[in-house]
Tab-separated table of C-alpha atoms in Angstrom:
chain	number	residue	atom	x	y	z
T	949	MET	CA	146.728	-107.084	168.986
T	950	THR	CA	143.621	-108.664	168.034
T	951	ALA	CA	141.040	-107.821	165.303
T	952	PRO	CA	138.542	-106.335	167.407
T	953	ASP	CA	141.647	-104.474	168.304
T	954	LEU	CA	142.586	-102.944	164.950
T	955	PHE	CA	138.635	-102.265	164.317
T	956	GLY	CA	138.541	-100.129	167.156
T	957	LEU	CA	141.777	-98.312	165.988
T	958	LEU	CA	140.464	-97.697	162.122
T	959	GLN	CA	137.227	-96.052	163.628
T	960	ASN	CA	139.077	-93.635	166.161
T	961	GLN	CA	141.745	-93.030	163.542
T	962	LEU	CA	138.661	-91.253	161.434
T	963	THR	CA	137.807	-89.152	163.632
T	964	ASP	CA	141.170	-87.842	163.827
T	965	THR	CA	141.627	-85.034	161.577
T	966	ASP	CA	145.241	-85.581	161.417
T	967	ALA	CA	145.296	-88.692	160.031
T	968	GLY	CA	145.652	-89.524	156.735
T	969	TRP	CA	144.045	-92.753	154.551
T	970	SER	CA	144.675	-93.947	150.768
T	971	ILE	CA	143.595	-96.194	148.543
T	972	GLY	CA	145.848	-96.771	145.668
T	973	SER	CA	148.454	-98.831	143.946
T	974	PHE	CA	152.231	-97.770	142.752
T	975	GLY	CA	151.247	-94.590	140.886
T	976	ALA	CA	147.138	-94.358	140.779
T	977	ILE	CA	145.891	-93.601	144.452
T	978	GLY	CA	142.910	-91.479	146.086
T	979	GLU	CA	143.847	-90.081	149.498
T	980	PHE	CA	141.464	-89.365	151.995
T	981	HIS	CA	142.774	-85.935	154.596
T	982	GLN	CA	140.325	-83.787	156.772
T	983	ARG	CA	140.799	-80.753	158.465
T	984	ALA	CA	139.013	-79.464	161.345
T	985	SER	CA	137.077	-77.191	159.798
T	986	ASP	CA	135.658	-79.532	157.092
T	987	ILE	CA	131.984	-80.056	157.404
T	988	VAL	CA	131.198	-83.685	157.851
T	989	HIS	CA	128.191	-85.334	156.167
T	990	THR	CA	128.190	-89.151	157.425
T	991	ASP	CA	129.840	-90.168	160.448
T	992	ARG	CA	129.637	-94.203	160.869
T	993	PRO	CA	132.227	-95.851	162.432
T	994	ASP	CA	130.530	-98.630	162.513
T	995	ARG	CA	130.523	-99.135	158.982
T	996	LEU	CA	133.970	-97.420	159.171
T	997	THR	CA	133.172	-94.537	157.130
T	998	ARG	CA	133.574	-90.857	156.806
T	999	VAL	CA	132.301	-88.365	154.275
T	1000	THR	CA	133.059	-84.761	154.406
T	1001	GLU	CA	132.403	-82.000	151.700
T	1002	LYS	CA	135.595	-82.607	150.199
T	1003	GLY	CA	135.579	-86.305	149.928
T	1004	GLY	CA	135.088	-89.846	152.048
T	1005	ILE	CA	136.337	-92.964	152.607
T	1006	ARG	CA	134.381	-96.237	153.201
T	1007	LEU	CA	136.000	-99.419	154.226
T	1008	GLU	CA	134.046	-102.786	154.567
T	1009	PRO	CA	134.197	-104.309	157.820
T	1010	SER	CA	133.482	-107.966	157.018
T	1011	ARG	CA	136.859	-107.534	154.487
T	1012	VAL	CA	138.946	-105.431	157.130
T	1013	ALA	CA	138.607	-109.002	159.447
T	1014	GLN	CA	140.201	-110.316	157.158
T	1015	ALA	CA	142.977	-108.250	155.753
T	1016	ARG	CA	146.102	-108.532	157.473
T	1017	PRO	CA	147.959	-105.211	158.828
T	1018	VAL	CA	151.627	-104.622	158.260
T	1019	ALA	CA	153.132	-101.217	159.959
T	1020	PHE	CA	155.792	-99.967	158.517
T	1021	GLU	CA	157.941	-96.794	158.459
T	1022	THR	CA	159.961	-95.162	155.330
T	1023	LEU	CA	163.475	-93.292	155.372
T	1024	SER	CA	162.341	-89.425	154.447
T	1025	PRO	CA	164.823	-87.326	152.315
T	1026	ARG	CA	165.046	-84.948	155.462
T	1027	PRO	CA	167.496	-85.775	158.307
T	1028	THR	CA	165.541	-85.547	160.854
T	1029	ARG	CA	162.127	-87.074	159.830
T	1030	TRP	CA	160.461	-90.332	158.927
T	1031	GLY	CA	157.352	-91.724	157.335
T	1032	GLN	CA	154.686	-94.202	158.835
T	1033	GLY	CA	151.852	-95.998	157.933
T	1034	LEU	CA	150.014	-99.458	158.293
T	1035	ALA	CA	148.846	-101.161	155.168
T	1036	LEU	CA	145.850	-103.472	154.921
T	1037	CYS	CA	146.768	-106.692	153.122
T	1038	LEU	CA	145.116	-109.427	151.174
T	1039	ASP	CA	146.416	-112.486	149.729
T	1040	SER	CA	147.090	-111.550	145.620
T	1041	ASP	CA	143.867	-113.945	144.869
T	1042	GLU	CA	141.803	-112.230	146.902
T	1043	ALA	CA	143.205	-108.191	146.138
T	1044	PHE	CA	143.354	-108.661	142.055
T	1045	LEU	CA	140.470	-106.802	140.628
T	1046	SER	CA	139.225	-106.528	137.291
T	1047	LYS	CA	142.787	-104.670	135.394
T	1048	ARG	CA	140.492	-103.098	132.789
T	1049	SER	CA	142.484	-101.577	129.980
T	1050	VAL	CA	140.196	-98.801	128.080
T	1051	LEU	CA	137.344	-96.549	129.197
T	1052	THR	CA	134.268	-98.700	130.740
T	1053	GLU	CA	131.231	-97.880	131.509
T	1054	LEU	CA	129.819	-99.451	134.814
T	1055	GLY	CA	126.300	-98.038	135.324
T	1056	PRO	CA	124.958	-96.046	137.986
T	1057	ASP	CA	127.210	-95.997	140.609
T	1058	GLU	CA	124.621	-97.382	143.424
T	1059	ASP	CA	127.322	-97.823	146.250
T	1060	ALA	CA	128.356	-94.298	146.224
T	1061	LEU	CA	129.139	-92.472	149.695
T	1062	ARG	CA	126.522	-90.343	149.562
T	1063	ASP	CA	122.622	-90.732	148.170
T	1064	ALA	CA	122.476	-88.071	145.836
T	1065	ASP	CA	125.436	-89.841	143.635
T	1066	LYS	CA	123.936	-93.122	143.231
T	1067	SER	CA	122.444	-92.135	139.813
T	1068	GLY	CA	125.856	-90.650	138.538
T	1069	ILE	CA	127.532	-92.738	135.714
T	1070	LEU	CA	130.591	-94.493	136.822
T	1071	PHE	CA	133.422	-95.076	134.354
T	1072	ASP	CA	136.583	-96.694	134.597
T	1073	MET	CA	139.445	-95.255	133.477
T	1074	GLY	CA	141.109	-98.122	132.387
T	1075	LEU	CA	144.787	-97.856	134.131
T	1076	VAL	CA	145.565	-101.833	134.221
T	1077	GLN	CA	146.535	-101.239	138.062
T	1078	PRO	CA	146.426	-104.820	139.804
T	1079	GLN	CA	144.265	-103.921	142.883
T	1080	ILE	CA	142.490	-100.904	142.290
T	1081	ASP	CA	139.455	-99.752	139.648
T	1082	PHE	CA	140.402	-96.124	139.138
T	1083	CYS	CA	137.023	-94.581	138.296
T	1084	ILE	CA	135.421	-91.137	137.922
T	1085	ARG	CA	131.325	-90.353	138.353
T	1086	THR	CA	129.449	-87.750	136.489
T	1087	SER	CA	126.209	-87.046	135.456
T	1088	ASP	CA	127.361	-83.834	133.367
T	1089	PRO	CA	125.483	-84.376	129.788
T	1090	GLU	CA	128.613	-82.985	127.838
T	1091	LEU	CA	131.009	-85.186	129.971
T	1092	LEU	CA	129.007	-88.192	129.252
T	1093	ALA	CA	128.560	-87.561	125.503
T	1094	VAL	CA	132.304	-87.618	125.412
T	1095	LEU	CA	132.903	-90.773	127.869
T	1096	ARG	CA	130.427	-92.520	125.418
T	1097	SER	CA	132.304	-91.605	122.443
T	1098	ALA	CA	135.658	-92.771	123.645
T	1099	LEU	CA	134.140	-96.131	125.676
T	1100	GLY	CA	136.896	-98.868	124.391
T	1101	ARG	CA	139.781	-96.603	124.169
T	1102	SER	CA	143.389	-96.057	126.266
T	1103	LEU	CA	142.975	-93.168	127.804
T	1104	PHE	CA	146.173	-92.384	127.085
T	1105	GLU	CA	145.921	-92.268	122.995
T	1106	HIS	CA	147.142	-89.084	121.828
T	1107	ASP	CA	144.076	-88.103	120.352
T	1108	ASN	CA	141.583	-89.463	122.897
T	1109	PRO	CA	139.518	-86.221	123.507
T	1110	ALA	CA	138.105	-88.336	127.384
T	1111	MET	CA	141.214	-87.604	129.419
T	1112	PRO	CA	141.364	-83.141	128.301
T	1113	ALA	CA	137.354	-83.302	128.952
T	1114	ILE	CA	138.540	-85.217	132.013
T	1115	LEU	CA	140.862	-82.592	133.281
T	1116	LYS	CA	138.344	-79.587	132.403
T	1117	THR	CA	135.510	-80.779	134.214
T	1118	HIS	CA	136.680	-82.163	137.444
T	1119	PRO	CA	134.571	-84.868	137.799
T	1120	THR	CA	134.689	-87.040	140.722
T	1121	ARG	CA	137.147	-89.628	141.413
T	1122	VAL	CA	136.453	-92.975	142.859
T	1123	VAL	CA	139.038	-95.554	143.373
T	1124	LEU	CA	137.862	-99.144	144.507
T	1125	SER	CA	140.036	-101.662	146.052
T	1126	ALA	CA	138.641	-105.402	147.535
T	1127	LEU	CA	138.505	-103.400	151.004
T	1128	GLY	CA	136.334	-100.416	150.128
T	1129	ARG	CA	136.848	-97.300	148.528
T	1130	VAL	CA	137.854	-93.226	148.565
T	1131	GLU	CA	135.688	-90.408	146.765
T	1132	VAL	CA	137.400	-87.412	146.485
T	1133	TYR	CA	135.127	-84.220	145.321
T	1134	GLN	CA	137.536	-81.491	144.786
T	1135	MET	CA	139.243	-80.661	141.359
T	1136	ILE	CA	142.054	-82.405	139.977
T	1137	GLY	CA	145.310	-81.078	140.586
T	1138	GLY	CA	146.874	-79.026	137.681
T	1139	PRO	CA	146.138	-75.443	135.827
T	1140	ASP	CA	143.163	-74.831	137.713
T	1141	THR	CA	144.391	-75.182	141.059
T	1142	GLY	CA	147.804	-73.473	140.273
T	1143	GLY	CA	149.572	-76.746	139.573
T	1144	VAL	CA	149.347	-78.263	143.250
T	1145	SER	CA	147.322	-80.808	144.583
T	1146	PRO	CA	144.015	-79.171	146.418
T	1147	ASP	CA	144.550	-79.341	150.472
T	1148	GLY	CA	142.684	-82.390	151.917
T	1149	PRO	CA	141.311	-85.455	149.335
T	1150	HIS	CA	142.702	-85.359	146.106
T	1151	THR	CA	144.074	-88.141	143.625
T	1152	HIS	CA	147.121	-88.717	141.359
T	1153	VAL	CA	147.891	-90.372	138.532
T	1154	LEU	CA	151.395	-90.546	137.327
T	1155	PRO	CA	152.001	-92.370	134.043
T	1156	LYS	CA	155.283	-93.451	134.190
T	1157	LEU	CA	154.851	-95.052	137.280
T	1158	LEU	CA	151.278	-96.979	136.337
T	1159	ARG	CA	153.349	-98.632	133.149
T	1160	THR	CA	156.059	-100.643	135.893
T	1161	GLY	CA	152.258	-102.912	136.667
T	1162	ARG	CA	153.627	-103.184	140.719
T	1163	THR	CA	150.881	-103.052	143.206
T	1164	HIS	CA	153.015	-100.640	145.649
T	1165	SER	CA	156.154	-98.501	146.136
T	1166	ALA	CA	159.634	-100.522	146.641
T	1167	ASN	CA	159.613	-98.363	150.203
T	1168	THR	CA	157.058	-100.160	151.701
T	1169	PRO	CA	158.101	-103.572	153.001
T	1170	ILE	CA	155.057	-105.870	152.008
T	1171	PRO	CA	155.663	-109.247	152.531
T	1172	ASP	CA	155.897	-111.704	149.475
T	1173	GLY	CA	152.415	-112.895	148.482
T	1174	LEU	CA	150.305	-109.701	150.114
T	1175	VAL	CA	148.997	-106.588	148.396
T	1176	PRO	CA	148.139	-103.294	150.235
T	1177	CYS	CA	144.515	-102.509	149.649
T	1178	ALA	CA	143.943	-99.409	151.801
T	1179	HIS	CA	146.240	-97.286	154.106
T	1180	LEU	CA	146.102	-95.851	156.962
T	1181	HIS	CA	148.547	-93.125	157.942
T	1182	PRO	CA	148.144	-92.171	161.609
T	1183	ALA	CA	149.248	-88.462	162.713
T	1184	SER	CA	153.363	-88.191	162.715
T	1185	PRO	CA	155.277	-87.322	165.485
T	1186	VAL	CA	157.242	-85.165	163.277
T	1187	MET	CA	155.171	-83.958	160.778
T	1188	GLY	CA	152.281	-81.810	160.066
T	1189	PRO	CA	149.002	-82.803	157.539
T	1190	ARG	CA	150.056	-80.222	155.130
T	1191	GLY	CA	153.631	-81.515	155.501
T	1192	GLU	CA	154.835	-78.697	157.549
T	1193	ASP	CA	157.764	-79.282	160.164
T	1194	ILE	CA	155.943	-79.609	164.009
T	1195	GLN	CA	157.856	-80.107	167.153
T	1196	PHE	CA	158.084	-83.743	168.167
T	1197	ASP	CA	154.687	-85.020	169.659
T	1198	ARG	CA	155.754	-87.828	171.630
T	1199	ASP	CA	152.238	-89.135	172.428
T	1200	ARG	CA	152.028	-89.907	168.651
T	1201	PHE	CA	155.479	-91.667	168.450
T	1202	VAL	CA	154.377	-94.215	171.509
T	1203	ALA	CA	151.329	-94.941	169.793
T	1204	PHE	CA	152.936	-95.379	166.460
T	1205	GLN	CA	155.196	-97.858	168.288
T	1206	ASP	CA	152.688	-99.806	169.732
T	1207	LEU	CA	151.380	-100.344	166.396
T	1208	MET	CA	154.839	-101.816	165.249
T	1209	ARG	CA	155.157	-103.944	167.508
T	1210	ALA	CA	151.941	-105.275	166.975
T	1211	PHE	CA	152.217	-105.554	163.226
T	1212	GLY	CA	156.048	-104.793	161.877
T	1213	PRO	CA	158.259	-106.490	159.788
T	1214	PRO	CA	160.181	-108.855	161.918
T	1215	ASP	CA	163.633	-107.977	160.447
T	1216	TYR	CA	162.753	-104.156	161.062
T	1217	MET	CA	161.803	-104.733	164.346
T	1218	ALA	CA	165.292	-106.883	165.441
T	1219	ALA	CA	167.620	-104.063	163.919
T	1220	ARG	CA	165.477	-101.122	165.412
T	1221	ASP	CA	165.959	-103.459	169.022
T	1222	MET	CA	169.773	-103.974	168.238
T	1223	VAL	CA	170.138	-100.074	168.286
T	1224	LEU	CA	168.298	-99.399	171.212
T	1225	GLN	CA	170.062	-101.941	173.242
T	1226	ALA	CA	172.921	-100.322	171.863
T	1227	LEU	CA	172.203	-97.059	172.959
T	1228	ASP	CA	170.803	-98.573	176.222
T	1229	GLU	CA	173.755	-100.251	177.496
T	1230	ARG	CA	176.111	-96.850	176.407
T	1231	GLU	CA	178.129	-99.036	173.831
T	1232	PRO	CA	177.456	-97.569	170.405
T	1233	GLU	CA	180.630	-98.867	168.838
T	1234	THR	CA	179.054	-101.968	168.927
T	1235	LEU	CA	176.778	-101.269	166.100
T	1236	THR	CA	177.513	-102.386	162.342
T	1237	GLU	CA	175.398	-101.736	159.817
T	1238	PRO	CA	173.323	-104.395	158.879
T	1239	ASP	CA	172.940	-106.228	155.302
T	1240	THR	CA	169.829	-105.861	153.634
T	1241	ARG	CA	168.316	-102.493	153.434
T	1242	LEU	CA	165.174	-102.738	155.430
T	1243	GLN	CA	167.416	-103.305	158.504
T	1244	ARG	CA	169.238	-99.920	157.198
T	1245	ILE	CA	166.304	-98.250	157.056
T	1246	ALA	CA	165.194	-99.600	160.468
T	1247	LEU	CA	168.446	-98.656	161.627
T	1248	ARG	CA	168.453	-95.172	160.495
T	1249	ASN	CA	165.246	-93.945	161.281
T	1250	THR	CA	165.912	-95.795	164.862
T	1251	LEU	CA	168.776	-93.162	165.386
T	1252	ARG	CA	166.699	-90.317	164.230
T	1253	GLN	CA	163.615	-91.210	166.369
T	1254	GLN	CA	166.294	-91.599	169.214
T	1255	ALA	CA	167.563	-88.068	168.328
T	1256	ARG	CA	164.237	-86.777	168.166
T	1257	LEU	CA	163.003	-88.594	171.735
T	1258	ALA	CA	166.196	-87.071	173.428
T	1259	GLU	CA	166.157	-83.543	172.666
T	1260	PHE	CA	162.615	-83.917	173.988
T	1261	ASN	CA	163.639	-85.496	177.060
T	1262	SER	CA	166.643	-83.268	177.380
T	1263	ASP	CA	168.530	-86.039	177.583
T	1264	ALA	CA	172.262	-84.719	176.677
T	1265	GLU	CA	173.955	-87.793	177.010
T	1266	ARG	CA	171.843	-89.925	174.469
T	1267	ALA	CA	171.394	-87.025	172.160
T	1268	SER	CA	175.242	-86.845	171.591
T	1269	GLN	CA	175.375	-90.719	171.081
T	1270	CYS	CA	172.846	-90.673	168.481
T	1271	ALA	CA	174.188	-87.850	166.724
T	1272	GLN	CA	177.492	-89.494	166.241
T	1273	LEU	CA	175.793	-92.654	165.384
T	1274	LEU	CA	174.224	-90.651	162.709
T	1275	HIS	CA	177.145	-88.993	161.822
T	1276	ARG	CA	178.342	-92.941	160.870
T	1277	PHE	CA	175.209	-94.403	159.640
T	1278	ASP	CA	172.616	-91.374	158.336
T	1279	ARG	CA	173.251	-91.413	154.759
T	1280	ARG	CA	171.754	-91.378	151.462
T	1281	ILE	CA	168.620	-93.594	151.105
T	1282	ASP	CA	170.224	-96.618	148.957
T	1283	GLY	CA	167.968	-97.088	145.727
T	1284	GLY	CA	164.482	-97.802	145.966
T	1285	ASP	CA	161.790	-94.898	144.559
T	1286	THR	CA	162.084	-91.494	144.951
T	1287	GLN	CA	159.334	-90.806	147.699
T	1288	GLU	CA	158.542	-86.929	149.316
T	1289	ASP	CA	157.200	-87.989	152.635
T	1290	ARG	CA	153.414	-87.714	151.896
T	1291	PRO	CA	151.848	-90.436	149.864
T	1292	GLY	CA	150.948	-89.870	146.296
T	1293	HIS	CA	153.361	-86.627	146.257
T	1294	GLU	CA	156.173	-87.515	143.885
T	1295	GLU	CA	154.585	-85.667	141.109
T	1296	GLU	CA	151.519	-83.548	140.830
T	1297	GLN	CA	149.020	-84.898	138.098
T	1298	THR	CA	145.699	-85.977	137.974
């Protein structure tokens, strides 16, 4: 798949209300999700921009053209599911940003997605994350006064008034990377939202994960030397936009397998092909468990996928083979990070 095809893919995905997007690091993330009922304020596929009343995303086309796409599948804790995504990566020397460690005022946000927000004042929260600047934007005089009184301090100091003020007033969150930005206009998940993130665009800040200083989860197989600066999560063939089970969608499955063939990790794809060959040749007994964690995940995901596909096709023989192999190989995920099926949902915080 060539760069123009990738650009066209991203354009098309922006209009798919079942696809999701995120910009973040391991522990701080801004997510942009759409619903069919959302009011669209800006639809500029030529600028890779989409803005609704709840949030928005803009990717810089010139930077995206320099990015390396990495397609991946993750192992779900639910035995009939798997996760999928496309990471847009840059070399580390191009991906790393400021890594500010204290609350810092950046001035008016002249690059805001909506013209009315360009006079709002942007503050870097100082989360020290490698490839993102996690910011808030506000024009609220009272919040501005509190934030300015806390400039140069860590938000996590026990007596810092800034974080309680942020959680109380729910300012816009702006997550920046070298590839673009996500803006979230909805409330911060917490007591004011019943302890859950709002449906649609939302953010997470998870201090325990932030302290690792990592750029991404170990469950995402990013090649050494590359840093994910944005993610696309195409519509899942097994899960709805709110995390619910859905009837297997063969078209979605086939579409993402095309991306895996173009951009998937070679070792993962080799293990996948090994499983498919054993099933196609009706020699499931020839399968052995691979040596690497990535290939073991590939084996399990491929079996789960083939089981769902066999059920969809009413192929009883294939389904029986998959069931036997799943019994042999599909155990708990070995090591890595605790991860739900949707990005950023390990815990519920900012």
